[in-house]
Amino acid sequence: MTITTIGLDLAKSVFQAHGVDEDGAAVLVKRLHRKQMLPFFSKLPPCLIGVEACGTAHYWARTLAAMGHEVRLIPPSYVKPYVKRGKSDALDAEAICEAVQRPTMRFVPVKTVEQQGILMTHRARSLLVRQRTMLANALRAHLAELGFVANPGIANLAKLAEQVLADKDALPSYARATLQIMIRQIMGISGEIAMLDQQLIAWHAESEASRRLAAIPGLGVITATAIAATVTDPHQFRSGRQFAAWLGLTPQQHSTGGKTRLGGISKQGDRYLRRLLVVGATAVMRHIKDKPTPMADWIRKLSEKKPFRLVSVALANKLARIVWVVLTRNEAYRPHQLAA
């Protein structure tokens, strides 16, 4: 029995492997518990292993690659068409084994431990920002119920809360105790966010790619570090448009019979990176409207015909293409050449 390709369906405790020989005949259908994974694959001769790019996939890819195997990560949406019928771990493993052998299949580069650590910092920061926003909105609503209304912005909310709490007769005792708890929570989360920001700034200072990306308009430290840690190999994309399409910033096609129909953006790929680019593009539109630069001229011309949000997404697409050029050419951002 010579196993050339294995499809591995990952799970928390019970894993499923499906192996084929060089003729494509199934020679292995096996369930593996977590403690059996390392002994089993360490005894196998080097082979091609396909894995869905899901939770723990990068860890197993690094571990199996260290044993001499060739590991390829496949987006789950690309595996689904190869599932014949029904849903089981064995069928999923068989579909992965079939998909990984396709010559036109696209794969996900395996991330290093350092890259995953930086992305973990980003995910944790995003979660804390959402929690702080929820607390701030709740605090704003509670104060409004008592007749105290703050201007937009968390800084204005903090000033109002401080003024209200300073007046001992402004709030009932139960309301005062409740609002104090919420304010302490907001302050604590803000401190944790600041600590994570310092970690990102430190990594940004050490990463040459991140520093080059930060020079692009609309890309600060947060966006630059997120892109540098996520895009391990920019040369896997043939063009800037393919990179923008990977981020879901290109129109979705519904074309048939020779008729081309383009809808809204596909919203595929990394939602976090797409959101950062759109937010950065929105900031650029607000600050360079009157500047005599090629990018500002392009924004003004497009804004005359299209709504604001559509222009911001189009600018995010443009920024994504500039990012691809900066990463693939390993050179600094030159605005008048790249933005034209």
PDB file of N, CA and C in Angstrom, residues 115-212:
ATOM      1  N   GLN A 115       3.267  35.240  12.867  1.00  0.00           N
ATOM      2  CA  GLN A 115       2.159  35.867  12.148  1.00  0.00           C
ATOM      3  C   GLN A 115       0.828  35.591  12.840  1.00  0.00           C
ATOM      4  N   GLN A 116       0.638  34.370  13.298  1.00  0.00           N
ATOM      5  CA  GLN A 116      -0.593  34.068  14.005  1.00  0.00           C
ATOM      6  C   GLN A 116      -0.687  34.834  15.324  1.00  0.00           C
ATOM      7  N   GLY A 117       0.456  35.051  15.964  1.00  0.00           N
ATOM      8  CA  GLY A 117       0.442  35.824  17.203  1.00  0.00           C
ATOM      9  C   GLY A 117       0.008  37.268  16.976  1.00  0.00           C
ATOM     10  N   ILE A 118       0.518  37.895  15.900  1.00  0.00           N
ATOM     11  CA  ILE A 118       0.122  39.267  15.589  1.00  0.00           C
ATOM     12  C   ILE A 118      -1.351  39.330  15.216  1.00  0.00           C
ATOM     13  N   LEU A 119      -1.822  38.367  14.414  1.00  0.00           N
ATOM     14  CA  LEU A 119      -3.235  38.355  14.040  1.00  0.00           C
ATOM     15  C   LEU A 119      -4.122  38.083  15.247  1.00  0.00           C
ATOM     16  N   MET A 120      -3.626  37.311  16.204  1.00  0.00           N
ATOM     17  CA  MET A 120      -4.379  37.101  17.437  1.00  0.00           C
ATOM     18  C   MET A 120      -4.519  38.408  18.214  1.00  0.00           C
ATOM     19  N   THR A 121      -3.457  39.213  18.190  1.00  0.00           N
ATOM     20  CA  THR A 121      -3.533  40.529  18.825  1.00  0.00           C
ATOM     21  C   THR A 121      -4.580  41.394  18.141  1.00  0.00           C
ATOM     22  N   HIS A 122      -4.629  41.346  16.814  1.00  0.00           N
ATOM     23  CA  HIS A 122      -5.637  42.108  16.073  1.00  0.00           C
ATOM     24  C   HIS A 122      -7.045  41.643  16.424  1.00  0.00           C
ATOM     25  N   ARG A 123      -7.257  40.331  16.458  1.00  0.00           N
ATOM     26  CA  ARG A 123      -8.598  39.817  16.743  1.00  0.00           C
ATOM     27  C   ARG A 123      -9.030  40.185  18.156  1.00  0.00           C
ATOM     28  N   ALA A 124      -8.103  40.081  19.101  1.00  0.00           N
ATOM     29  CA  ALA A 124      -8.434  40.435  20.483  1.00  0.00           C
ATOM     30  C   ALA A 124      -8.746  41.927  20.606  1.00  0.00           C
ATOM     31  N   ARG A 125      -7.960  42.749  19.913  1.00  0.00           N
ATOM     32  CA  ARG A 125      -8.218  44.191  19.950  1.00  0.00           C
ATOM     33  C   ARG A 125      -9.576  44.518  19.354  1.00  0.00           C
ATOM     34  N   SER A 126      -9.917  43.886  18.218  1.00  0.00           N
ATOM     35  CA  SER A 126     -11.212  44.128  17.594  1.00  0.00           C
ATOM     36  C   SER A 126     -12.357  43.730  18.521  1.00  0.00           C
ATOM     37  N   LEU A 127     -12.197  42.607  19.227  1.00  0.00           N
ATOM     38  CA  LEU A 127     -13.229  42.171  20.175  1.00  0.00           C
ATOM     39  C   LEU A 127     -13.388  43.176  21.309  1.00  0.00           C
ATOM     40  N   LEU A 128     -12.269  43.663  21.850  1.00  0.00           N
ATOM     41  CA  LEU A 128     -12.342  44.623  22.951  1.00  0.00           C
ATOM     42  C   LEU A 128     -12.953  45.944  22.494  1.00  0.00           C
ATOM     43  N   VAL A 129     -12.647  46.367  21.274  1.00  0.00           N
ATOM     44  CA  VAL A 129     -13.246  47.605  20.754  1.00  0.00           C
ATOM     45  C   VAL A 129     -14.760  47.459  20.645  1.00  0.00           C
ATOM     46  N   ARG A 130     -15.219  46.285  20.176  1.00  0.00           N
ATOM     47  CA  ARG A 130     -16.660  46.056  20.090  1.00  0.00           C
ATOM     48  C   ARG A 130     -17.307  46.055  21.474  1.00  0.00           C
ATOM     49  N   GLN A 131     -16.655  45.447  22.438  1.00  0.00           N
ATOM     50  CA  GLN A 131     -17.202  45.422  23.792  1.00  0.00           C
ATOM     51  C   GLN A 131     -17.248  46.827  24.394  1.00  0.00           C
ATOM     52  N   ARG A 132     -16.199  47.623  24.146  1.00  0.00           N
ATOM     53  CA  ARG A 132     -16.209  48.999  24.652  1.00  0.00           C
ATOM     54  C   ARG A 132     -17.315  49.808  23.996  1.00  0.00           C
ATOM     55  N   THR A 133     -17.530  49.597  22.694  1.00  0.00           N
ATOM     56  CA  THR A 133     -18.609  50.306  22.003  1.00  0.00           C
ATOM     57  C   THR A 133     -19.966  49.924  22.571  1.00  0.00           C
ATOM     58  N   MET A 134     -20.167  48.646  22.866  1.00  0.00           N
ATOM     59  CA  MET A 134     -21.432  48.199  23.460  1.00  0.00           C
ATOM     60  C   MET A 134     -21.663  48.848  24.815  1.00  0.00           C
ATOM     61  N   LEU A 135     -20.603  48.888  25.646  1.00  0.00           N
ATOM     62  CA  LEU A 135     -20.731  49.515  26.971  1.00  0.00           C
ATOM     63  C   LEU A 135     -20.998  51.015  26.847  1.00  0.00           C
ATOM     64  N   ALA A 136     -20.298  51.670  25.901  1.00  0.00           N
ATOM     65  CA  ALA A 136     -20.490  53.112  25.724  1.00  0.00           C
ATOM     66  C   ALA A 136     -21.908  53.415  25.246  1.00  0.00           C
ATOM     67  N   ASN A 137     -22.428  52.605  24.335  1.00  0.00           N
ATOM     68  CA  ASN A 137     -23.793  52.825  23.865  1.00  0.00           C
ATOM     69  C   ASN A 137     -24.813  52.610  24.983  1.00  0.00           C
ATOM     70  N   ALA A 138     -24.577  51.581  25.809  1.00  0.00           N
ATOM     71  CA  ALA A 138     -25.479  51.338  26.929  1.00  0.00           C
ATOM     72  C   ALA A 138     -25.420  52.481  27.943  1.00  0.00           C
ATOM     73  N   LEU A 139     -24.204  52.972  28.226  1.00  0.00           N
ATOM     74  CA  LEU A 139     -24.056  54.091  29.165  1.00  0.00           C
ATOM     75  C   LEU A 139     -24.728  55.344  28.619  1.00  0.00           C
ATOM     76  N   ARG A 140     -24.565  55.596  27.340  1.00  0.00           N
ATOM     77  CA  ARG A 140     -25.196  56.756  26.723  1.00  0.00           C
ATOM     78  C   ARG A 140     -26.727  56.661  26.823  1.00  0.00           C
ATOM     79  N   ALA A 141     -27.269  55.460  26.580  1.00  0.00           N
ATOM     80  CA  ALA A 141     -28.720  55.273  26.652  1.00  0.00           C
ATOM     81  C   ALA A 141     -29.236  55.452  28.073  1.00  0.00           C
ATOM     82  N   HIS A 142     -28.508  54.917  29.059  1.00  0.00           N
ATOM     83  CA  HIS A 142     -28.944  55.060  30.456  1.00  0.00           C
ATOM     84  C   HIS A 142     -28.938  56.520  30.897  1.00  0.00           C
ATOM     85  N   LEU A 143     -27.898  57.255  30.503  1.00  0.00           N
ATOM     86  CA  LEU A 143     -27.846  58.669  30.857  1.00  0.00           C
ATOM     87  C   LEU A 143     -28.971  59.451  30.178  1.00  0.00           C
ATOM     88  N   ALA A 144     -29.273  59.094  28.928  1.00  0.00           N
ATOM     89  CA  ALA A 144     -30.350  59.779  28.223  1.00  0.00           C
ATOM     90  C   ALA A 144     -31.698  59.541  28.906  1.00  0.00           C
ATOM     91  N   GLU A 145     -31.879  58.359  29.489  1.00  0.00           N
ATOM     92  CA  GLU A 145     -33.129  58.067  30.194  1.00  0.00           C
ATOM     93  C   GLU A 145     -33.316  58.980  31.399  1.00  0.00           C
ATOM     94  N   LEU A 146     -32.207  59.484  31.929  1.00  0.00           N
ATOM     95  CA  LEU A 146     -32.267  60.385  33.082  1.00  0.00           C
ATOM     96  C   LEU A 146     -32.130  61.851  32.668  1.00  0.00           C
ATOM     97  N   GLY A 147     -32.148  62.107  31.359  1.00  0.00           N
ATOM     98  CA  GLY A 147     -32.131  63.478  30.879  1.00  0.00           C
ATOM     99  C   GLY A 147     -30.772  64.046  30.589  1.00  0.00           C
ATOM    100  N   PHE A 148     -29.727  63.223  30.561  1.00  0.00           N
ATOM    101  CA  PHE A 148     -28.372  63.696  30.280  1.00  0.00           C
ATOM    102  C   PHE A 148     -27.946  63.151  28.914  1.00  0.00           C
ATOM    103  N   VAL A 149     -27.709  64.054  27.968  1.00  0.00           N
ATOM    104  CA  VAL A 149     -27.390  63.663  26.597  1.00  0.00           C
ATOM    105  C   VAL A 149     -26.001  64.179  26.254  1.00  0.00           C
ATOM    106  N   ALA A 150     -25.160  63.284  25.712  1.00  0.00           N
ATOM    107  CA  ALA A 150     -23.788  63.638  25.348  1.00  0.00           C
ATOM    108  C   ALA A 150     -23.671  63.771  23.839  1.00  0.00           C
ATOM    109  N   ASN A 151     -22.739  64.598  23.388  1.00  0.00           N
ATOM    110  CA  ASN A 151     -22.436  64.705  21.972  1.00  0.00           C
ATOM    111  C   ASN A 151     -21.764  63.417  21.485  1.00  0.00           C
ATOM    112  N   PRO A 152     -21.778  63.155  20.180  1.00  0.00           N
ATOM    113  CA  PRO A 152     -21.132  61.940  19.670  1.00  0.00           C
ATOM    114  C   PRO A 152     -19.659  61.886  20.056  1.00  0.00           C
ATOM    115  N   GLY A 153     -19.174  60.672  20.261  1.00  0.00           N
ATOM    116  CA  GLY A 153     -17.777  60.478  20.631  1.00  0.00           C
ATOM    117  C   GLY A 153     -17.643  59.994  22.055  1.00  0.00           C
ATOM    118  N   ILE A 154     -16.732  59.048  22.272  1.00  0.00           N
ATOM    119  CA  ILE A 154     -16.573  58.478  23.602  1.00  0.00           C
ATOM    120  C   ILE A 154     -15.942  59.479  24.567  1.00  0.00           C
ATOM    121  N   ALA A 155     -15.160  60.427  24.036  1.00  0.00           N
ATOM    122  CA  ALA A 155     -14.558  61.438  24.906  1.00  0.00           C
ATOM    123  C   ALA A 155     -15.636  62.353  25.491  1.00  0.00           C
ATOM    124  N   ASN A 156     -16.610  62.766  24.660  1.00  0.00           N
ATOM    125  CA  ASN A 156     -17.713  63.589  25.165  1.00  0.00           C
ATOM    126  C   ASN A 156     -18.564  62.818  26.158  1.00  0.00           C
ATOM    127  N   LEU A 157     -18.732  61.520  25.930  1.00  0.00           N
ATOM    128  CA  LEU A 157     -19.489  60.698  26.867  1.00  0.00           C
ATOM    129  C   LEU A 157     -18.776  60.611  28.207  1.00  0.00           C
ATOM    130  N   ALA A 158     -17.456  60.493  28.184  1.00  0.00           N
ATOM    131  CA  ALA A 158     -16.696  60.423  29.433  1.00  0.00           C
ATOM    132  C   ALA A 158     -16.808  61.732  30.217  1.00  0.00           C
ATOM    133  N   LYS A 159     -16.758  62.872  29.511  1.00  0.00           N
ATOM    134  CA  LYS A 159     -16.900  64.163  30.197  1.00  0.00           C
ATOM    135  C   LYS A 159     -18.271  64.287  30.844  1.00  0.00           C
ATOM    136  N   LEU A 160     -19.316  63.902  30.129  1.00  0.00           N
ATOM    137  CA  LEU A 160     -20.662  63.991  30.677  1.00  0.00           C
ATOM    138  C   LEU A 160     -20.820  63.088  31.890  1.00  0.00           C
ATOM    139  N   ALA A 161     -20.316  61.858  31.801  1.00  0.00           N
ATOM    140  CA  ALA A 161     -20.428  60.939  32.929  1.00  0.00           C
ATOM    141  C   ALA A 161     -19.695  61.477  34.149  1.00  0.00           C
ATOM    142  N   GLU A 162     -18.527  62.090  33.930  1.00  0.00           N
ATOM    143  CA  GLU A 162     -17.778  62.666  35.048  1.00  0.00           C
ATOM    144  C   GLU A 162     -18.551  63.813  35.695  1.00  0.00           C
ATOM    145  N   GLN A 163     -19.175  64.659  34.882  1.00  0.00           N
ATOM    146  CA  GLN A 163     -19.958  65.778  35.423  1.00  0.00           C
ATOM    147  C   GLN A 163     -21.173  65.292  36.197  1.00  0.00           C
ATOM    148  N   VAL A 164     -21.847  64.281  35.655  1.00  0.00           N
ATOM    149  CA  VAL A 164     -23.044  63.769  36.315  1.00  0.00           C
ATOM    150  C   VAL A 164     -22.698  63.113  37.639  1.00  0.00           C
ATOM    151  N   LEU A 165     -21.631  62.310  37.663  1.00  0.00           N
ATOM    152  CA  LEU A 165     -21.252  61.627  38.893  1.00  0.00           C
ATOM    153  C   LEU A 165     -20.717  62.594  39.943  1.00  0.00           C
ATOM    154  N   ALA A 166     -20.184  63.752  39.503  1.00  0.00           N
ATOM    155  CA  ALA A 166     -19.681  64.736  40.457  1.00  0.00           C
ATOM    156  C   ALA A 166     -20.820  65.383  41.243  1.00  0.00           C
ATOM    157  N   ASP A 167     -22.022  65.423  40.661  1.00  0.00           N
ATOM    158  CA  ASP A 167     -23.191  65.992  41.350  1.00  0.00           C
ATOM    159  C   ASP A 167     -23.883  64.875  42.118  1.00  0.00           C
ATOM    160  N   LYS A 168     -23.836  64.926  43.420  1.00  0.00           N
ATOM    161  CA  LYS A 168     -24.373  63.849  44.251  1.00  0.00           C
ATOM    162  C   LYS A 168     -25.890  63.745  44.160  1.00  0.00           C
ATOM    163  N   ASP A 169     -26.539  64.823  43.795  1.00  0.00           N
ATOM    164  CA  ASP A 169     -28.008  64.811  43.742  1.00  0.00           C
ATOM    165  C   ASP A 169     -28.544  64.561  42.323  1.00  0.00           C
ATOM    166  N   ALA A 170     -27.657  64.354  41.338  1.00  0.00           N
ATOM    167  CA  ALA A 170     -28.114  64.226  39.955  1.00  0.00           C
ATOM    168  C   ALA A 170     -28.688  62.852  39.652  1.00  0.00           C
ATOM    169  N   LEU A 171     -28.229  61.812  40.384  1.00  0.00           N
ATOM    170  CA  LEU A 171     -28.633  60.444  40.075  1.00  0.00           C
ATOM    171  C   LEU A 171     -29.182  59.739  41.308  1.00  0.00           C
ATOM    172  N   PRO A 172     -30.124  58.831  41.120  1.00  0.00           N
ATOM    173  CA  PRO A 172     -30.536  57.956  42.221  1.00  0.00           C
ATOM    174  C   PRO A 172     -29.380  57.050  42.638  1.00  0.00           C
ATOM    175  N   SER A 173     -29.424  56.554  43.854  1.00  0.00           N
ATOM    176  CA  SER A 173     -28.303  55.763  44.378  1.00  0.00           C
ATOM    177  C   SER A 173     -28.053  54.497  43.562  1.00  0.00           C
ATOM    178  N   TYR A 174     -29.128  53.792  43.193  1.00  0.00           N
ATOM    179  CA  TYR A 174     -28.953  52.566  42.422  1.00  0.00           C
ATOM    180  C   TYR A 174     -28.390  52.869  41.029  1.00  0.00           C
ATOM    181  N   ALA A 175     -28.868  53.933  40.411  1.00  0.00           N
ATOM    182  CA  ALA A 175     -28.370  54.306  39.091  1.00  0.00           C
ATOM    183  C   ALA A 175     -26.906  54.707  39.163  1.00  0.00           C
ATOM    184  N   ARG A 176     -26.532  55.419  40.236  1.00  0.00           N
ATOM    185  CA  ARG A 176     -25.142  55.853  40.386  1.00  0.00           C
ATOM    186  C   ARG A 176     -24.214  54.646  40.476  1.00  0.00           C
ATOM    187  N   ALA A 177     -24.590  53.667  41.292  1.00  0.00           N
ATOM    188  CA  ALA A 177     -23.743  52.479  41.442  1.00  0.00           C
ATOM    189  C   ALA A 177     -23.620  51.714  40.130  1.00  0.00           C
ATOM    190  N   THR A 178     -24.727  51.614  39.386  1.00  0.00           N
ATOM    191  CA  THR A 178     -24.712  50.898  38.110  1.00  0.00           C
ATOM    192  C   THR A 178     -23.823  51.593  37.087  1.00  0.00           C
ATOM    193  N   LEU A 179     -23.969  52.910  36.992  1.00  0.00           N
ATOM    194  CA  LEU A 179     -23.180  53.644  36.004  1.00  0.00           C
ATOM    195  C   LEU A 179     -21.695  53.640  36.355  1.00  0.00           C
ATOM    196  N   GLN A 180     -21.375  53.655  37.637  1.00  0.00           N
ATOM    197  CA  GLN A 180     -19.971  53.590  38.035  1.00  0.00           C
ATOM    198  C   GLN A 180     -19.328  52.265  37.609  1.00  0.00           C
ATOM    199  N   ILE A 181     -20.099  51.173  37.714  1.00  0.00           N
ATOM    200  CA  ILE A 181     -19.581  49.878  37.280  1.00  0.00           C
ATOM    201  C   ILE A 181     -19.295  49.903  35.781  1.00  0.00           C
ATOM    202  N   MET A 182     -20.231  50.469  35.009  1.00  0.00           N
ATOM    203  CA  MET A 182     -20.046  50.516  33.565  1.00  0.00           C
ATOM    204  C   MET A 182     -18.859  51.390  33.183  1.00  0.00           C
ATOM    205  N   ILE A 183     -18.681  52.493  33.884  1.00  0.00           N
ATOM    206  CA  ILE A 183     -17.546  53.375  33.583  1.00  0.00           C
ATOM    207  C   ILE A 183     -16.226  52.683  33.888  1.00  0.00           C
ATOM    208  N   ARG A 184     -16.176  51.937  34.996  1.00  0.00           N
ATOM    209  CA  ARG A 184     -14.950  51.202  35.314  1.00  0.00           C
ATOM    210  C   ARG A 184     -14.653  50.151  34.246  1.00  0.00           C
ATOM    211  N   GLN A 185     -15.695  49.504  33.753  1.00  0.00           N
ATOM    212  CA  GLN A 185     -15.497  48.520  32.684  1.00  0.00           C
ATOM    213  C   GLN A 185     -14.935  49.182  31.426  1.00  0.00           C
ATOM    214  N   ILE A 186     -15.477  50.337  31.062  1.00  0.00           N
ATOM    215  CA  ILE A 186     -14.999  51.040  29.868  1.00  0.00           C
ATOM    216  C   ILE A 186     -13.543  51.465  30.035  1.00  0.00           C
ATOM    217  N   MET A 187     -13.213  51.977  31.208  1.00  0.00           N
ATOM    218  CA  MET A 187     -11.835  52.404  31.453  1.00  0.00           C
ATOM    219  C   MET A 187     -10.875  51.221  31.430  1.00  0.00           C
ATOM    220  N   GLY A 188     -11.296  50.096  32.012  1.00  0.00           N
ATOM    221  CA  GLY A 188     -10.442  48.916  32.009  1.00  0.00           C
ATOM    222  C   GLY A 188     -10.196  48.391  30.600  1.00  0.00           C
ATOM    223  N   ILE A 189     -11.255  48.336  29.799  1.00  0.00           N
ATOM    224  CA  ILE A 189     -11.101  47.858  28.421  1.00  0.00           C
ATOM    225  C   ILE A 189     -10.244  48.828  27.613  1.00  0.00           C
ATOM    226  N   SER A 190     -10.410  50.126  27.850  1.00  0.00           N
ATOM    227  CA  SER A 190      -9.586  51.106  27.127  1.00  0.00           C
ATOM    228  C   SER A 190      -8.112  50.909  27.439  1.00  0.00           C
ATOM    229  N   GLY A 191      -7.808  50.597  28.697  1.00  0.00           N
ATOM    230  CA  GLY A 191      -6.414  50.328  29.064  1.00  0.00           C
ATOM    231  C   GLY A 191      -5.862  49.090  28.378  1.00  0.00           C
ATOM    232  N   GLU A 192      -6.686  48.038  28.279  1.00  0.00           N
ATOM    233  CA  GLU A 192      -6.245  46.821  27.602  1.00  0.00           C
ATOM    234  C   GLU A 192      -6.027  47.078  26.110  1.00  0.00           C
ATOM    235  N   ILE A 193      -6.903  47.884  25.498  1.00  0.00           N
ATOM    236  CA  ILE A 193      -6.731  48.221  24.083  1.00  0.00           C
ATOM    237  C   ILE A 193      -5.432  48.985  23.866  1.00  0.00           C
ATOM    238  N   ALA A 194      -5.126  49.889  24.779  1.00  0.00           N
ATOM    239  CA  ALA A 194      -3.875  50.648  24.665  1.00  0.00           C
ATOM    240  C   ALA A 194      -2.660  49.728  24.753  1.00  0.00           C
ATOM    241  N   MET A 195      -2.719  48.702  25.596  1.00  0.00           N
ATOM    242  CA  MET A 195      -1.609  47.745  25.696  1.00  0.00           C
ATOM    243  C   MET A 195      -1.428  46.969  24.392  1.00  0.00           C
ATOM    244  N   LEU A 196      -2.538  46.541  23.794  1.00  0.00           N
ATOM    245  CA  LEU A 196      -2.449  45.835  22.518  1.00  0.00           C
ATOM    246  C   LEU A 196      -1.922  46.751  21.414  1.00  0.00           C
ATOM    247  N   ASP A 197      -2.316  48.023  21.458  1.00  0.00           N
ATOM    248  CA  ASP A 197      -1.809  48.979  20.479  1.00  0.00           C
ATOM    249  C   ASP A 197      -0.287  49.102  20.575  1.00  0.00           C
ATOM    250  N   GLN A 198       0.240  49.094  21.780  1.00  0.00           N
ATOM    251  CA  GLN A 198       1.687  49.175  21.962  1.00  0.00           C
ATOM    252  C   GLN A 198       2.394  47.956  21.376  1.00  0.00           C
ATOM    253  N   GLN A 199       1.767  46.778  21.519  1.00  0.00           N
ATOM    254  CA  GLN A 199       2.354  45.578  20.922  1.00  0.00           C
ATOM    255  C   GLN A 199       2.387  45.674  19.398  1.00  0.00           C
ATOM    256  N   LEU A 200       1.298  46.181  18.820  1.00  0.00           N
ATOM    257  CA  LEU A 200       1.255  46.322  17.357  1.00  0.00           C
ATOM    258  C   LEU A 200       2.273  47.348  16.874  1.00  0.00           C
ATOM    259  N   ILE A 201       2.431  48.439  17.635  1.00  0.00           N
ATOM    260  CA  ILE A 201       3.415  49.459  17.263  1.00  0.00           C
ATOM    261  C   ILE A 201       4.828  48.889  17.306  1.00  0.00           C
ATOM    262  N   ALA A 202       5.108  48.055  18.320  1.00  0.00           N
ATOM    263  CA  ALA A 202       6.437  47.452  18.428  1.00  0.00           C
ATOM    264  C   ALA A 202       6.708  46.507  17.258  1.00  0.00           C
ATOM    265  N   TRP A 203       5.721  45.702  16.870  1.00  0.00           N
ATOM    266  CA  TRP A 203       5.910  44.788  15.736  1.00  0.00           C
ATOM    267  C   TRP A 203       6.018  45.574  14.434  1.00  0.00           C
ATOM    268  N   HIS A 204       5.265  46.657  14.338  1.00  0.00           N
ATOM    269  CA  HIS A 204       5.318  47.505  13.151  1.00  0.00           C
ATOM    270  C   HIS A 204       6.719  48.086  12.961  1.00  0.00           C
ATOM    271  N   ALA A 205       7.360  48.462  14.049  1.00  0.00           N
ATOM    272  CA  ALA A 205       8.707  49.031  13.959  1.00  0.00           C
ATOM    273  C   ALA A 205       9.723  47.998  13.478  1.00  0.00           C
ATOM    274  N   GLU A 206       9.465  46.719  13.707  1.00  0.00           N
ATOM    275  CA  GLU A 206      10.398  45.668  13.306  1.00  0.00           C
ATOM    276  C   GLU A 206      10.113  45.133  11.904  1.00  0.00           C
ATOM    277  N   SER A 207       8.923  45.371  11.384  1.00  0.00           N
ATOM    278  CA  SER A 207       8.528  44.814  10.085  1.00  0.00           C
ATOM    279  C   SER A 207       8.740  45.840   8.978  1.00  0.00           C
ATOM    280  N   GLU A 208       9.609  45.522   8.031  1.00  0.00           N
ATOM    281  CA  GLU A 208       9.863  46.437   6.919  1.00  0.00           C
ATOM    282  C   GLU A 208       8.634  46.574   6.023  1.00  0.00           C
ATOM    283  N   ALA A 209       7.951  45.454   5.772  1.00  0.00           N
ATOM    284  CA  ALA A 209       6.756  45.507   4.923  1.00  0.00           C
ATOM    285  C   ALA A 209       5.677  46.365   5.548  1.00  0.00           C
ATOM    286  N   SER A 210       5.489  46.248   6.849  1.00  0.00           N
ATOM    287  CA  SER A 210       4.473  47.046   7.525  1.00  0.00           C
ATOM    288  C   SER A 210       4.808  48.530   7.471  1.00  0.00           C
ATOM    289  N   ARG A 211       6.073  48.878   7.614  1.00  0.00           N
ATOM    290  CA  ARG A 211       6.461  50.293   7.566  1.00  0.00           C
ATOM    291  C   ARG A 211       6.235  50.865   6.165  1.00  0.00           C
ATOM    292  N   ARG A 212       6.509  50.083   5.122  1.00  0.00           N
ATOM    293  CA  ARG A 212       6.268  50.575   3.769  1.00  0.00           C
ATOM    294  C   ARG A 212       4.772  50.745   3.505  1.00  0.00           C
TER     295      ARG A 212
END
